[in-house]
mmCIF file of C-alpha atoms in Angstrom:
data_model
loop_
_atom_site.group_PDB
_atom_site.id
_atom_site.type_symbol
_atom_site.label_atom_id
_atom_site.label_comp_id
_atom_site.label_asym_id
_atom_site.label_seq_id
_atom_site.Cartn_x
_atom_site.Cartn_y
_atom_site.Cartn_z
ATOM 1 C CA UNK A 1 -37.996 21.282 -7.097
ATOM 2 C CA UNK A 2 -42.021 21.207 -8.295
ATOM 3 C CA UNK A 3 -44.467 21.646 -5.335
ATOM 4 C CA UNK A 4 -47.876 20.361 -6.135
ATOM 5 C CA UNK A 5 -50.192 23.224 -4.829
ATOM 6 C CA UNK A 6 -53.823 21.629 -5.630
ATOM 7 C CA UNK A 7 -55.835 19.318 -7.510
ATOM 8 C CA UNK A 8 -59.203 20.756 -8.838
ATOM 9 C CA UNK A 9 -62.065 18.384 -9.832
ATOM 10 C CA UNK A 10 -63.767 18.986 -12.927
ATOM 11 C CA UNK A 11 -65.542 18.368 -15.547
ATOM 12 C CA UNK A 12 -64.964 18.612 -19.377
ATOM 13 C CA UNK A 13 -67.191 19.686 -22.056
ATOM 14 C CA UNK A 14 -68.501 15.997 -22.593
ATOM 15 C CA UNK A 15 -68.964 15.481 -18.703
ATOM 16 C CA UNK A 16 -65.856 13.443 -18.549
ATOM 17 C CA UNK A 17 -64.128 14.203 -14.966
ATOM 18 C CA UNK A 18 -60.828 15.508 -14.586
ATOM 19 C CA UNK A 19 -58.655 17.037 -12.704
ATOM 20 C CA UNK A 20 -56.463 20.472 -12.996
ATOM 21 C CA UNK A 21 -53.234 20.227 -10.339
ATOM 22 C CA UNK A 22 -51.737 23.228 -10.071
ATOM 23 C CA UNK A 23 -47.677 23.030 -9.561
ATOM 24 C CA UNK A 24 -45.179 25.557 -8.934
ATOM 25 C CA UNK A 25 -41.257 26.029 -9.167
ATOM 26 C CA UNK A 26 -39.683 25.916 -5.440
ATOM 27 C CA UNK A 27 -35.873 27.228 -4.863
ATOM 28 C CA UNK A 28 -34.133 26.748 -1.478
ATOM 29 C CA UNK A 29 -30.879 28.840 -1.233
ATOM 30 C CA UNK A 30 -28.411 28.617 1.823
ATOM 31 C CA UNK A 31 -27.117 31.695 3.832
ATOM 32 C CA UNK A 32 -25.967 32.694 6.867
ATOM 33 C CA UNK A 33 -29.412 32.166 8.615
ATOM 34 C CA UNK A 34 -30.035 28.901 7.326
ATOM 35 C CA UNK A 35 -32.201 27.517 4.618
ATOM 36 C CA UNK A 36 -34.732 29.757 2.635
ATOM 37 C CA UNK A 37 -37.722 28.809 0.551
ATOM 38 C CA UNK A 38 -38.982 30.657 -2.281
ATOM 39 C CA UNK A 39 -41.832 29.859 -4.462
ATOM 40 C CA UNK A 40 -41.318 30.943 -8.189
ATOM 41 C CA UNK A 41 -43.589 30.401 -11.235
ATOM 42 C CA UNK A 42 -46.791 28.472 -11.040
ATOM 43 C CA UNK A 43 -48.662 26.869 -13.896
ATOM 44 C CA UNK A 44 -51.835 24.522 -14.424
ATOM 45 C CA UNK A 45 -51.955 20.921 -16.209
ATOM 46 C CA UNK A 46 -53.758 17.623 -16.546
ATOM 47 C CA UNK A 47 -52.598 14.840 -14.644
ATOM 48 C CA UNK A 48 -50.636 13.940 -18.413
ATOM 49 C CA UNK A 49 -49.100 17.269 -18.444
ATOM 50 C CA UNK A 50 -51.656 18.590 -21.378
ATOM 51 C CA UNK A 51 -50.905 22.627 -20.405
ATOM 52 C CA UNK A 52 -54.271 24.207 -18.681
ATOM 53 C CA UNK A 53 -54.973 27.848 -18.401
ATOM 54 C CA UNK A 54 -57.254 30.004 -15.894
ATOM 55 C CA UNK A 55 -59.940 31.388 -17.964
ATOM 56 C CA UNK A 56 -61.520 32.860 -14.172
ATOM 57 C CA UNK A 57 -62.413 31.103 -10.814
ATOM 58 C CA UNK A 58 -64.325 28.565 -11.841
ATOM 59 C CA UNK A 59 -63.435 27.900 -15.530
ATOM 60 C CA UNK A 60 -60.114 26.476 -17.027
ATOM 61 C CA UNK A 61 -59.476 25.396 -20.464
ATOM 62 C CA UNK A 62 -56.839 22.997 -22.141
ATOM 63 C CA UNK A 63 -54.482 24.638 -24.015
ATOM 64 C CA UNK A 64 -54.089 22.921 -27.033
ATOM 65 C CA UNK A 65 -57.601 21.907 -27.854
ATOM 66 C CA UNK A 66 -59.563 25.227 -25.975
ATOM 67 C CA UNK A 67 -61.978 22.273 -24.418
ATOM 68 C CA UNK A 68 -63.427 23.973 -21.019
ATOM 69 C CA UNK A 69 -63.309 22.623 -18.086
ATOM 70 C CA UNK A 70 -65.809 23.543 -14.850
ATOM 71 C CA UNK A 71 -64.659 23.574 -11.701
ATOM 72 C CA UNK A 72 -66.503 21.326 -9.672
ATOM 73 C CA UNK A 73 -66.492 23.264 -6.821
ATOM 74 C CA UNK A 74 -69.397 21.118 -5.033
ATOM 75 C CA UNK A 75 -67.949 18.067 -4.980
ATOM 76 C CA UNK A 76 -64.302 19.314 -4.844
ATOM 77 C CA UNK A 77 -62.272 19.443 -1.592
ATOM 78 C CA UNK A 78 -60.175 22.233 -2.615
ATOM 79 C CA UNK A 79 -59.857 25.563 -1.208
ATOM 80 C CA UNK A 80 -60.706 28.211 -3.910
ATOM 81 C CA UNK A 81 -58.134 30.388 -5.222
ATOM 82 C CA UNK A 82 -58.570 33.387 -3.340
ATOM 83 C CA UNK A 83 -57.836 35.869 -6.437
ATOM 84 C CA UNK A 84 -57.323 34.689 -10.158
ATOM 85 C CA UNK A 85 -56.671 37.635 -12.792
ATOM 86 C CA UNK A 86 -57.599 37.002 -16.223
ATOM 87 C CA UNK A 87 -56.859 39.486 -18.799
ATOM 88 C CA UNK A 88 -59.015 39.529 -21.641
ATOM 89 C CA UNK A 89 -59.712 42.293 -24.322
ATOM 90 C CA UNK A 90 -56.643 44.600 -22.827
ATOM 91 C CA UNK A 91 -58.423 44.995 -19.395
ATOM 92 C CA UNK A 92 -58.192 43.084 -16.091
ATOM 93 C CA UNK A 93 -60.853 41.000 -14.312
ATOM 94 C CA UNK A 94 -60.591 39.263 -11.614
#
């Protein structure tokens, strides 16, 4: 199953708004004590599917073209990531 986790506004390079939704992988198993719930992988895309990446907390960037998006973080109703870590250059950032 794919959990939708958020939907970030922003806004591309030529000031066209878009949004980022963030998804990840969920597996339920069944045991003794019931039902369990584990999130796996989580990834970043456009409402077509066009692959997103982090860049850092207030930057993404389509994958296939490198175009930047800004968070909109004004006018956006979503809670900020509390840590993204970007690796760049062989050393982390976050």
């Amino acid at each position: 199953m794919i959990e939708e986790l958020a939907r970030h506004r922003c806004t591309g390079d030529d000031g066209t708004p878009l949004y980022v939704i963030e998804h990840c992988h969920v597996f339920t198993t069944q045991g003794e004590g019931g039902t369990s719930l584990y999130r796996g992988a989580s990834w970043a895309a456009l409402p077509d599917g066009e692959p997103v990446r982090y860049v850092d907390a207030r930057t993404f960037a389509v994958v296939a073209t490198g175009e930047m998006l800004m968070h909109d973080v004004q006018r956006c109703g979503c809670a900020p990531a509390p840590k993204i870590t970007t690796i760049t250059a062989g050393s982390a950032s976050a």
